[in-house]
Short mmCIF file of C-alpha atoms and ligand atoms in Angstrom, two decimals:
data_model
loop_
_atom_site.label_atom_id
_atom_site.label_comp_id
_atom_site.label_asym_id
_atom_site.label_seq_id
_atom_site.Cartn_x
_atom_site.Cartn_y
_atom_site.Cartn_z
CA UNK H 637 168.07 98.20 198.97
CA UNK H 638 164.79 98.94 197.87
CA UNK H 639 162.24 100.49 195.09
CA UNK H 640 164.16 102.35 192.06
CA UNK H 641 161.88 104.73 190.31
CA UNK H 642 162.89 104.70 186.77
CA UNK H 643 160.90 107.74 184.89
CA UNK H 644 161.08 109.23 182.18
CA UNK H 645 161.72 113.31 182.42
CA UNK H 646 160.36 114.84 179.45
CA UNK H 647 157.81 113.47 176.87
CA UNK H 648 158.62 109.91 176.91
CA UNK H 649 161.09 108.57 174.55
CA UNK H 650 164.22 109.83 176.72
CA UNK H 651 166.07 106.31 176.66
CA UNK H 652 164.96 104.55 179.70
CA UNK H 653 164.60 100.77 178.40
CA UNK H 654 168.89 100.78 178.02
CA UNK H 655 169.04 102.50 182.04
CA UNK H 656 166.20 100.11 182.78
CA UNK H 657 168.72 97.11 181.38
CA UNK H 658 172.11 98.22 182.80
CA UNK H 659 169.46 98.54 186.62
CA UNK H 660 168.57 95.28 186.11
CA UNK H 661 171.50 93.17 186.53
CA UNK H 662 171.75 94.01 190.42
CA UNK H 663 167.77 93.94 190.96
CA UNK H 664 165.87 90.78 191.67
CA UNK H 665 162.45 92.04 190.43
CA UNK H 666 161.76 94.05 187.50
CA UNK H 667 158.47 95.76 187.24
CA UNK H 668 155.93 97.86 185.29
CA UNK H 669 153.12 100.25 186.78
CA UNK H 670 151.94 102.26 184.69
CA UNK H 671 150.51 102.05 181.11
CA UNK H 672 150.44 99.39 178.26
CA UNK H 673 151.99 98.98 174.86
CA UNK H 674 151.60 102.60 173.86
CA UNK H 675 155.64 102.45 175.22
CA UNK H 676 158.53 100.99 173.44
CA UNK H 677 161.52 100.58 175.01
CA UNK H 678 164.56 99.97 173.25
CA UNK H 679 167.43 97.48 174.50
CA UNK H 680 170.23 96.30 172.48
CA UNK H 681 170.80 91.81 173.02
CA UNK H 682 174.17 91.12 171.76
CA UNK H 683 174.11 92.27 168.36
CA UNK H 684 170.25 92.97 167.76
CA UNK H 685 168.05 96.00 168.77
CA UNK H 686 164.84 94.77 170.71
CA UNK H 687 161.92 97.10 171.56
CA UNK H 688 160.03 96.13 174.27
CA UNK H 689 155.81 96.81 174.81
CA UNK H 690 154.73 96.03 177.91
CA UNK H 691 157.49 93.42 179.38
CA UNK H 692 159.55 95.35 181.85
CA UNK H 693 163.07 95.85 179.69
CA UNK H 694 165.01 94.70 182.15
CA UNK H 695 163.37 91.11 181.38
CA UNK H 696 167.42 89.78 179.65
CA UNK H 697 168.14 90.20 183.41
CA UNK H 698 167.68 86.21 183.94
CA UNK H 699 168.11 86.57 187.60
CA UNK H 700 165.03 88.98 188.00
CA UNK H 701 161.65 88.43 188.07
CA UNK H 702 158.97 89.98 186.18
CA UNK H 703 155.79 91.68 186.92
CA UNK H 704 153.25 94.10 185.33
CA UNK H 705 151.88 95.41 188.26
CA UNK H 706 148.38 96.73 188.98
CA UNK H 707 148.30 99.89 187.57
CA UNK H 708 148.80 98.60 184.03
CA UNK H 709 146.51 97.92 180.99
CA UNK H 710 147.52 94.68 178.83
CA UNK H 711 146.56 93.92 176.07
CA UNK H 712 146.96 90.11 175.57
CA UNK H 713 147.01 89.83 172.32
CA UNK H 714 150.03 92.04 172.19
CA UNK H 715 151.67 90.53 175.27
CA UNK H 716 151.34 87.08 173.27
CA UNK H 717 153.41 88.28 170.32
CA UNK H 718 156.11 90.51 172.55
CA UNK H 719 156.78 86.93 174.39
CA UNK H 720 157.04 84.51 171.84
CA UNK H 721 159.27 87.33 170.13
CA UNK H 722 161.10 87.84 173.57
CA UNK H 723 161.56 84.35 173.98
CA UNK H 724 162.89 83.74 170.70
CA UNK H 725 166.04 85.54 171.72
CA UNK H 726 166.46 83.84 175.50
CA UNK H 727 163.94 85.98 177.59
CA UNK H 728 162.64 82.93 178.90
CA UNK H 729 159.14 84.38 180.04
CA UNK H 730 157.46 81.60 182.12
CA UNK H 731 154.62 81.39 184.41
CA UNK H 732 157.48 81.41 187.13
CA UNK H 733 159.25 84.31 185.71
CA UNK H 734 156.87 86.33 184.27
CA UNK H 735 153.48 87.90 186.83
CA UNK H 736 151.05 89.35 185.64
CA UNK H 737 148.81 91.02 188.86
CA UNK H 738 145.40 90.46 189.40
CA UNK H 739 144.16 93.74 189.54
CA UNK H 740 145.81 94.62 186.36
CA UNK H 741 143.35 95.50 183.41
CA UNK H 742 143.01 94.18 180.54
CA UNK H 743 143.00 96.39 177.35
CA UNK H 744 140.30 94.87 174.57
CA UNK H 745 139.69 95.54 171.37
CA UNK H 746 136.71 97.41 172.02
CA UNK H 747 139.33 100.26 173.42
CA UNK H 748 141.27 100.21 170.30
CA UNK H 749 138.07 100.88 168.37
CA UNK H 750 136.64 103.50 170.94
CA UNK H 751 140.40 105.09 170.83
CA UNK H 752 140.38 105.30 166.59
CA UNK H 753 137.08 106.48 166.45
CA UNK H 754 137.56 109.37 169.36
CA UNK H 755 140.66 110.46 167.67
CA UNK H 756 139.20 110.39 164.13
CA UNK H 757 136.25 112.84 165.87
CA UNK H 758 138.59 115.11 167.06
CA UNK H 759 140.05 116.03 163.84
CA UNK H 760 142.29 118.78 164.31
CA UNK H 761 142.40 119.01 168.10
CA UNK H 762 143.32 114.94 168.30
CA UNK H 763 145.68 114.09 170.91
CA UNK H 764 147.94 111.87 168.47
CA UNK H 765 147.49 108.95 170.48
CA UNK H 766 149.37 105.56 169.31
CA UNK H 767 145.55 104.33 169.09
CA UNK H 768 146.71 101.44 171.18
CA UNK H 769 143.02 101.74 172.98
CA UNK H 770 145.29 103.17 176.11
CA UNK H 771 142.48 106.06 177.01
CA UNK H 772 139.42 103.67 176.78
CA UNK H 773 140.73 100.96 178.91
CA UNK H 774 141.56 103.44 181.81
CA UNK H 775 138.04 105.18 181.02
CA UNK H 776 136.51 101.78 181.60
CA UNK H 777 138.59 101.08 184.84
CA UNK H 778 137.76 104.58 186.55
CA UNK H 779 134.34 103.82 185.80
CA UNK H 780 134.64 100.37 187.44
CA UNK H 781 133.32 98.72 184.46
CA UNK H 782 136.84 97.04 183.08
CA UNK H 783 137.96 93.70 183.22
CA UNK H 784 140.75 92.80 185.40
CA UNK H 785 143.68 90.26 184.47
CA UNK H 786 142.07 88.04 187.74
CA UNK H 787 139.18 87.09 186.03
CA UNK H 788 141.16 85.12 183.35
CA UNK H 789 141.38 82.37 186.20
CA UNK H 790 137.55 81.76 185.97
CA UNK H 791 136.59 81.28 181.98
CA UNK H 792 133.29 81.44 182.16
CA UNK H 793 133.25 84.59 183.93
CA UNK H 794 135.69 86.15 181.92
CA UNK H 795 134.30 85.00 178.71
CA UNK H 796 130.68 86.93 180.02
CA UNK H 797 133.25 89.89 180.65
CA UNK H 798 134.50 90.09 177.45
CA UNK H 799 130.81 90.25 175.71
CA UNK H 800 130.02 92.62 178.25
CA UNK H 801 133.19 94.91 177.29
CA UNK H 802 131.76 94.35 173.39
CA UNK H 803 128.50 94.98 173.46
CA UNK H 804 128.96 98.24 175.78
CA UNK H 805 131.68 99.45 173.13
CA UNK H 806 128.95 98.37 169.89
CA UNK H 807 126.61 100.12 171.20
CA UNK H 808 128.77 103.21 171.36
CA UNK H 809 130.68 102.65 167.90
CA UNK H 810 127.48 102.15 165.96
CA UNK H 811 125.16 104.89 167.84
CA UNK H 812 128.03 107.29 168.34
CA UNK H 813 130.47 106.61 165.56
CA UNK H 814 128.46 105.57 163.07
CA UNK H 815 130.60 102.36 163.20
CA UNK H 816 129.86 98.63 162.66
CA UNK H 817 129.95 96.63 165.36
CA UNK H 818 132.89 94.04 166.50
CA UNK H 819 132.25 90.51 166.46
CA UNK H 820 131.92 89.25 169.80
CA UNK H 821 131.87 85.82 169.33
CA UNK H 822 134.74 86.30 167.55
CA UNK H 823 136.54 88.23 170.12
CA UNK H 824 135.62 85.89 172.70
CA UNK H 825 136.87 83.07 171.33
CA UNK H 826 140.05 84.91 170.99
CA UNK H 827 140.44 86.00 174.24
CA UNK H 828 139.23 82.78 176.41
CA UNK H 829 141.86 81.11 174.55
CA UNK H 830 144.56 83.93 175.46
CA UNK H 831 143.03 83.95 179.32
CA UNK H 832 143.93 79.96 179.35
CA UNK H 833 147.64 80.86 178.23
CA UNK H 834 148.51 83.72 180.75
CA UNK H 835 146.50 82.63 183.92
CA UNK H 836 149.04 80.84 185.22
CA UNK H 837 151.32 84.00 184.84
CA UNK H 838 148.94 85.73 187.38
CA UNK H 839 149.95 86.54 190.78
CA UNK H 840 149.30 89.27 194.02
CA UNK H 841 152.69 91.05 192.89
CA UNK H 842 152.27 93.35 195.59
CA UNK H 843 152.98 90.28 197.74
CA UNK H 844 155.92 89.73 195.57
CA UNK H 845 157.21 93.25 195.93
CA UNK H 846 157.49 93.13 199.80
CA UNK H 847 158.76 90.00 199.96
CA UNK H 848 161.84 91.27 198.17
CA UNK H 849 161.66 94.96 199.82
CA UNK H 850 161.97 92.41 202.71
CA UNK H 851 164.71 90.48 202.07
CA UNK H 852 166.64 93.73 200.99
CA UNK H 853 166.65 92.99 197.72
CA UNK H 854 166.47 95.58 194.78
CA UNK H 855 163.22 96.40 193.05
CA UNK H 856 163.68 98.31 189.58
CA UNK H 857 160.26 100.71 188.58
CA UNK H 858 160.21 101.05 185.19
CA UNK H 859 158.10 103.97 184.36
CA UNK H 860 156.49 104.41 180.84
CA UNK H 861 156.20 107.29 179.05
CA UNK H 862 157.41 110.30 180.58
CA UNK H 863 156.39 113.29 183.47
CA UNK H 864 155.00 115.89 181.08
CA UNK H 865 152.06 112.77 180.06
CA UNK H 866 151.06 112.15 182.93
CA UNK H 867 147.17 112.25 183.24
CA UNK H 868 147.04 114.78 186.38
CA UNK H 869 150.68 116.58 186.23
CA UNK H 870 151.32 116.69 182.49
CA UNK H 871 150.06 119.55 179.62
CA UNK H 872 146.65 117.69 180.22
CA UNK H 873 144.58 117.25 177.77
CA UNK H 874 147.59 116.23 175.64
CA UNK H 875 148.65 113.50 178.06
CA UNK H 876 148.65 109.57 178.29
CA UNK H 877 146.07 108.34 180.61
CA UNK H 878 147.77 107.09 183.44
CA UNK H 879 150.19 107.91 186.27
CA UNK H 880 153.72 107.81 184.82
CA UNK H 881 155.29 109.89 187.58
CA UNK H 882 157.07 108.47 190.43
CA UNK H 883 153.99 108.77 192.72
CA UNK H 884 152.28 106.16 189.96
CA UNK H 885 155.12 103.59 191.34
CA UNK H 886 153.21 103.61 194.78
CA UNK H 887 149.81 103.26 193.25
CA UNK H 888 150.64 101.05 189.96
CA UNK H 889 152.73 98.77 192.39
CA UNK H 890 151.16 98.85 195.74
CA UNK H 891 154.36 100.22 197.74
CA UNK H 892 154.41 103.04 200.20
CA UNK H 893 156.35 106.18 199.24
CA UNK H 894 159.13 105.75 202.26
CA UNK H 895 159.99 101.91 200.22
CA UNK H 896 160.88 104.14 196.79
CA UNK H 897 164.48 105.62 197.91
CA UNK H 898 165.97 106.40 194.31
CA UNK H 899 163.71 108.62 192.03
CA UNK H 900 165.92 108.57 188.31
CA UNK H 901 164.90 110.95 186.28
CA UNK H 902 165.69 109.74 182.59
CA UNK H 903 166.40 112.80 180.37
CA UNK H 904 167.51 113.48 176.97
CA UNK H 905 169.83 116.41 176.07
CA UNK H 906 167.28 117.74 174.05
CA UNK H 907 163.71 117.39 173.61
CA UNK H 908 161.01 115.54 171.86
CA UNK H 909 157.36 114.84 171.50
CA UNK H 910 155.51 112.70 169.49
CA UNK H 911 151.54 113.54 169.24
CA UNK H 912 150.03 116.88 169.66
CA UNK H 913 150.16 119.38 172.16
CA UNK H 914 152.65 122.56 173.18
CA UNK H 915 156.26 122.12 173.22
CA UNK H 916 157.84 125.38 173.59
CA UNK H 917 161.29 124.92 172.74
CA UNK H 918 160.35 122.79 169.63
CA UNK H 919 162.07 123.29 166.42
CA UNK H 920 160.87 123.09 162.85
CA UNK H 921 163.00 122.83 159.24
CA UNK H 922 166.80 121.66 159.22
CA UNK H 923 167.52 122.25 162.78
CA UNK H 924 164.31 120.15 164.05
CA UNK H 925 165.81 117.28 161.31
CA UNK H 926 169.68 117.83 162.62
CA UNK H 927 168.50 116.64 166.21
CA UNK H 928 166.24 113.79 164.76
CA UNK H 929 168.06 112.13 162.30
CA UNK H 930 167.15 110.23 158.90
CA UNK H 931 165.74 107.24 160.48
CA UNK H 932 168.51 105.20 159.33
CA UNK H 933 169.82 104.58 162.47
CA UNK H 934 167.58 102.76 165.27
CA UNK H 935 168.32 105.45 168.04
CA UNK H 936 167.26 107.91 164.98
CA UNK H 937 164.04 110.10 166.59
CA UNK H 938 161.17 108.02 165.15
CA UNK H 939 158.92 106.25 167.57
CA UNK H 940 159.20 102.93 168.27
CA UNK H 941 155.78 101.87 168.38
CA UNK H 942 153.97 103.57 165.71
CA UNK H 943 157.18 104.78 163.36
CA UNK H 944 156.08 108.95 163.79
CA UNK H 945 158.75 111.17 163.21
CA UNK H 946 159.16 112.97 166.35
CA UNK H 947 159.02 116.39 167.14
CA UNK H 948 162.46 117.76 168.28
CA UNK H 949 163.56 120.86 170.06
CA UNK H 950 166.44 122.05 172.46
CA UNK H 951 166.63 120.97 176.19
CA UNK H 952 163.78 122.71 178.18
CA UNK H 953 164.88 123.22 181.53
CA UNK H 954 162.32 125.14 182.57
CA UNK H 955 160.36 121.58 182.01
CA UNK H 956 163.02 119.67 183.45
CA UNK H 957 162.90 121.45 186.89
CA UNK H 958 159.43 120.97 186.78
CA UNK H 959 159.94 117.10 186.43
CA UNK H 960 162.56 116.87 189.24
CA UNK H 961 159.79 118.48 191.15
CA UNK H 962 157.14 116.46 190.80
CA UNK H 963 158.43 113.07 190.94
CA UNK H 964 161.25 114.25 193.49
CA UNK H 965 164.28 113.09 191.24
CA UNK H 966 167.63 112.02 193.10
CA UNK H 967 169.25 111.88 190.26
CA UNK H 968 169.20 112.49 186.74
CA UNK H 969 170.54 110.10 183.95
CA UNK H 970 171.21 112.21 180.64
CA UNK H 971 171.04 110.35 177.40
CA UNK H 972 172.41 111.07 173.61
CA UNK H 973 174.71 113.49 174.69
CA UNK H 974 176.45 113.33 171.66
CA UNK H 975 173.96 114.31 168.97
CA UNK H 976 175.09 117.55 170.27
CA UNK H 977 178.28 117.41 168.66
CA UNK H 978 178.60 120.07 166.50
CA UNK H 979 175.93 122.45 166.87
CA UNK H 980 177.46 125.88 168.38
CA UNK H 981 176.41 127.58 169.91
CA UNK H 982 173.86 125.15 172.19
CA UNK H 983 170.42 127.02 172.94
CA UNK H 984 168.94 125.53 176.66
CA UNK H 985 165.76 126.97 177.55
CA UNK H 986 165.51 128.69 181.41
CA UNK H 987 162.20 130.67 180.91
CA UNK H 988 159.26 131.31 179.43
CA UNK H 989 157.87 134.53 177.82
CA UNK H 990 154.15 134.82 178.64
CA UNK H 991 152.41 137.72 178.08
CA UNK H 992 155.43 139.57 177.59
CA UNK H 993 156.48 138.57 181.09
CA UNK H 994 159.35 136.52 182.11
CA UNK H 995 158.21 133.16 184.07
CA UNK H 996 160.63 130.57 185.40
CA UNK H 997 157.44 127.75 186.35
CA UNK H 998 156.34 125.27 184.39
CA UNK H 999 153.09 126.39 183.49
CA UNK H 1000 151.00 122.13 182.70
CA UNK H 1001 148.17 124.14 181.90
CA UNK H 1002 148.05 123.33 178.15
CA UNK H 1003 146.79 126.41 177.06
CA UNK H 1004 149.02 128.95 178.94
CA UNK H 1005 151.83 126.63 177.56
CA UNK H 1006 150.82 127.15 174.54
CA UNK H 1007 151.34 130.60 174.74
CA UNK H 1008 154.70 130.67 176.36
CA UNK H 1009 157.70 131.51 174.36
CA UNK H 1010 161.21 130.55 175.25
CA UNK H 1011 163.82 132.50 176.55
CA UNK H 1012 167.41 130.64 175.64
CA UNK H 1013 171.01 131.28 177.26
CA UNK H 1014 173.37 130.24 174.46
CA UNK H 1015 176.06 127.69 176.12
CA UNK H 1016 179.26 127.03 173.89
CA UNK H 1017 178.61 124.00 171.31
CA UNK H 1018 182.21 121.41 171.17
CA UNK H 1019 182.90 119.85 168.08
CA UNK H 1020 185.13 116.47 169.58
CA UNK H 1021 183.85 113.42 168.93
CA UNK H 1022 182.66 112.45 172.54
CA UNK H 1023 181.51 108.91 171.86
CA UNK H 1024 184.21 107.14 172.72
CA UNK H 1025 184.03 109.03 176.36
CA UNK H 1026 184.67 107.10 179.17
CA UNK H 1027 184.18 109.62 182.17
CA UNK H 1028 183.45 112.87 182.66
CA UNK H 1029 187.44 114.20 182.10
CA UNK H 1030 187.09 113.05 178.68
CA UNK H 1031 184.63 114.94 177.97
CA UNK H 1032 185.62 118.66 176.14
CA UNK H 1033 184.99 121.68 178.41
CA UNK H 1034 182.12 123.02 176.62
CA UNK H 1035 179.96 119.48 177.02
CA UNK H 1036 180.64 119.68 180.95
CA UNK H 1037 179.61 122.75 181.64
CA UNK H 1038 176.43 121.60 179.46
CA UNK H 1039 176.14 119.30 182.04
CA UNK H 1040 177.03 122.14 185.09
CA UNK H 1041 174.31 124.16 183.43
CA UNK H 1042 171.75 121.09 184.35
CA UNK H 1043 172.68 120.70 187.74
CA UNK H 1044 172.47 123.96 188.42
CA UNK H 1045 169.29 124.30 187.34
CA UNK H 1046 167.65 121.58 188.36
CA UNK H 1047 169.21 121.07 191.50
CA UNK H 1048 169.56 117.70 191.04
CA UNK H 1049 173.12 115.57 190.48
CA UNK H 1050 173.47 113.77 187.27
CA UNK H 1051 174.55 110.46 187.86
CA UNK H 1052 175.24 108.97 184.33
CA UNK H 1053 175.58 110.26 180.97
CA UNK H 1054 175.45 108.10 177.62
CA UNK H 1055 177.19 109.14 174.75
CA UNK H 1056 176.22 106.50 172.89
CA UNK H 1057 173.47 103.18 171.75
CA UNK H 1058 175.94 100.69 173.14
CA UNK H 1059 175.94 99.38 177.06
CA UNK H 1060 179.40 100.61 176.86
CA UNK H 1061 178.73 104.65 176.13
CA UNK H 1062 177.31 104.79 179.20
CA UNK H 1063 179.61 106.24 182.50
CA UNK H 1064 179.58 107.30 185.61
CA UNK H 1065 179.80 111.51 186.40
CA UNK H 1066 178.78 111.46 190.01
CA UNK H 1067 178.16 108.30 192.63
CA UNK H 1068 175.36 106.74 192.58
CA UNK H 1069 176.11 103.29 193.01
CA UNK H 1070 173.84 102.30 190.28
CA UNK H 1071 176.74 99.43 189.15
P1 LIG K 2088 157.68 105.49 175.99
O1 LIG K 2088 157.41 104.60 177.17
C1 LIG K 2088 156.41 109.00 173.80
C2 LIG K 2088 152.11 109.84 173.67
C3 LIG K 2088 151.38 109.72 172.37
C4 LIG K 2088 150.32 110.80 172.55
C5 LIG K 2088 149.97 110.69 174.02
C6 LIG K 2088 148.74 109.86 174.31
O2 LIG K 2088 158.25 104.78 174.82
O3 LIG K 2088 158.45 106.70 176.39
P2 LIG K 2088 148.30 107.24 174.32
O4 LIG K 2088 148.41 106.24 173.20
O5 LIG K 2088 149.19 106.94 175.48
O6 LIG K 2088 146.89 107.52 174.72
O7 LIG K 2088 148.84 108.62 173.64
O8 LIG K 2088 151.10 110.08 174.65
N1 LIG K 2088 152.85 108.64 174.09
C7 LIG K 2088 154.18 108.54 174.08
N2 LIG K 2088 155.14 109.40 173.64
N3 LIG K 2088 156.79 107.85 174.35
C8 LIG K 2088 155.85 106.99 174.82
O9 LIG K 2088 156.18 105.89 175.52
C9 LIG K 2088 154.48 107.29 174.65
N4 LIG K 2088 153.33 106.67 174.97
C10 LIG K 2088 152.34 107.52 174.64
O10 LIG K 2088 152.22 109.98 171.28
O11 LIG K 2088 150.89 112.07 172.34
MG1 LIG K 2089 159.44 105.00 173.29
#
């Protein structure tokens, strides 16, 4: 055994923190490398619905260490509450369970200021960030002036860090933004005292990551956010800032490509995006509300860290191609399968119209996406209830050759399909040995 690549497919939000859970029970390190707590990962413990931030979700897994790996940005102030909360209902995140890498970044406050204030300028064309300060912190670390989760193991250091990270973002918010400043005693304080509670969480994870590659033990990836945000590969500028696609597990984690041997591709039946930017196949009216639900229910299409309804659409495979592409997918896990139930016939998207010409690429350019128009085959709709589905033979005829029409496509097998919120509406179509 080695690396899984857990990634979302689409626009984020596809269902990976319940994969990422069922992956964990047979993997002895659980890891994040991208990102920060712009992601919210749902998980179901026993009876209640957790979301986690920026702890790996398969942290329930007791057997499994966790890490948030290099290519990260934390935000300790977060992490604090997501732990306490976590370990509340038996996560039992200790210094020995829980590793935090030294080359991580830390996200300040400073970024969630800088990330308000650039949205607020941008008006109209904003990027509908979750203003988590996600875009600041990795502009600070490309331009080598960010503080790194290593330097909470030298206060005094750190603390002249911090002020440094404040006054560089006052002097921006109140010349650029017209802003007051942030109190940096203030935020000092606060974060020498966080530093002193997570420094003995930090480790060389990398180290920790061969080790197990090593012993031939089973290292679960779990990407945040999805292919279509990543910074380089996704309908840039209306992208997260980081690396979410399976090439970000070598650089967020420190592992060559030949250690990641299962890319899983996490997609959802149909579509959705929350923030701006093109999405061809998206809906609008009843039909956008049909796939998204009232919000009453958790799985309901609302996000899970700031509470936006999402934007909803029909399955884009055009996209989804493009995603089993780029990150080199082995297999594809489809989720909520059965909010389908009932809508005939089923629209799937397998081209684009651009410039009244047929294409069959995914065009990331943002504004030639923009432009594209969608060109559906209509696949028969089943009206069963499918929840209660146990394998692919109890599924109706019309929902497997929804599933046919995906391979097909794509190319690429899909391994599991859920039906379902519960661990149990989850099965098995074609081997993958993901047990
Ligand atoms: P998970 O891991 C869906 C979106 C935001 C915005 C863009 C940039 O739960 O799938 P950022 O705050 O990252 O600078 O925002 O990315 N976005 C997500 N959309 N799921 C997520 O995470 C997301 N994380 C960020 O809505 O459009
Ligand atoms: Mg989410």
């Amino acid at each position: 055994m080695s690396v899984i690549a857990l990634i979302g497919a689409q626009w984020g939000d596809e269902g990976k923190g319940h994969i990422a859970d069922a992956l964990a029970a047979q993997s002895t390190i659980v890891a994040r490398y991208n990102g920060g707590d712009n992601a919210g990962h749902s998980i179901t413990i026993g009876d209640t619905a957790v979301r986690t931030h920026l702890v790996p979700a398969g942290a329930f897994h007791l057997q499994a260490t966790c890490i948030l790996g290099a290519g990260m940005v934390i935000n300790l102030h977060s992490l604090a509450h997501e732990v306490d909360e976590l370990n509340g209902l038996g996560a039992n995140l200790t210094p020995a369970r829980l590793k935090i890498d030294r080359a991580a970044q830390l996200l300040l406050p400073g970024h969630i200021a800088l990330d308000g204030a650039d949205e607020a300028q941008l008006g109209a064309d904003a990027i509908g960030t979750t203003r988590r300060g996600i875009g600041p912190a990795y502009t600070e670390k490309m331009s080598r002036l960010g503080v790194r989760a290593g330097l909470m193991a030298e206060p005094d250091v750190f603390a002249d860090a911090v002020r440094g990270h404040v006054e560089r973002t006052n002097a921006r918010l109140t010349r650029d933004y017209a802003q007051p400043p942030i109190d940096a005693d203030a935020v000092v304080a606060e974060y020498v005292a966080l530093a002193a509670r997570f420094a003995p969480h930090l480790a060389d994870t990398t180290a920790l990551v061969h080790a197990a590659i090593e012993r031939g033990e089973r290292v679960l990836a779990e990407g945040a956010q999805g292919t279509l945000l990543d910074i380089d590969h996704g309908t840039y500028p209306y992208v997260t800032s980081s690396s979410t696609i399976a090439g970000g597990v070598c650089i967020g984690l420190g592992v060559g490509p030949r250690h990641v041997t299962r890319v899983i591709g996490v997609a959802k039946a149909f579509c959705s995006r929350v923030g701006g930017g093109p999405f061809p196949t998206e809906l609008h009216d009843e039909a956008a509300a049909r796939l998204r639900g009232t919000g009453a229910n958790p799985w309901d299409e609302f996000g899970s860290t700031t509470g936006r309804p999402r934007r909803t659409g029909w399955l884009d495979l055009v996209a989804l191609k493009y995603a089993a592409r780029i990150n080199g997918l082995t297999e594809i896990v489809l989720t909520k399968l059965d909010i389908l139930t009932g809508i005939d016939p089923l629209p799937v998207c397998i081209a684009y119209s651009y410039r009244d010409a047929p294409i069959t690429h995914f065009p990331s350019d943002a504004s030639i996406l923009s432009q594209c128009q969608p060109i559906y085959s209509e696949l028969p709709g089943w009206e069963e209830n499918i929840s209660v589905a146990q394998s692919v033979e109890d599924l109706p005829l019309a929902a497997r050759v929804y599933l046919l029409q995906i391979e097909s496509f794509t190319g690429v097998q899909i391994s599991y399909v859920s039906v379902g919120p519960e661990r149990s509406q989850v099965f098995e179509v074609h081997q993958s040995g993901m047990s």
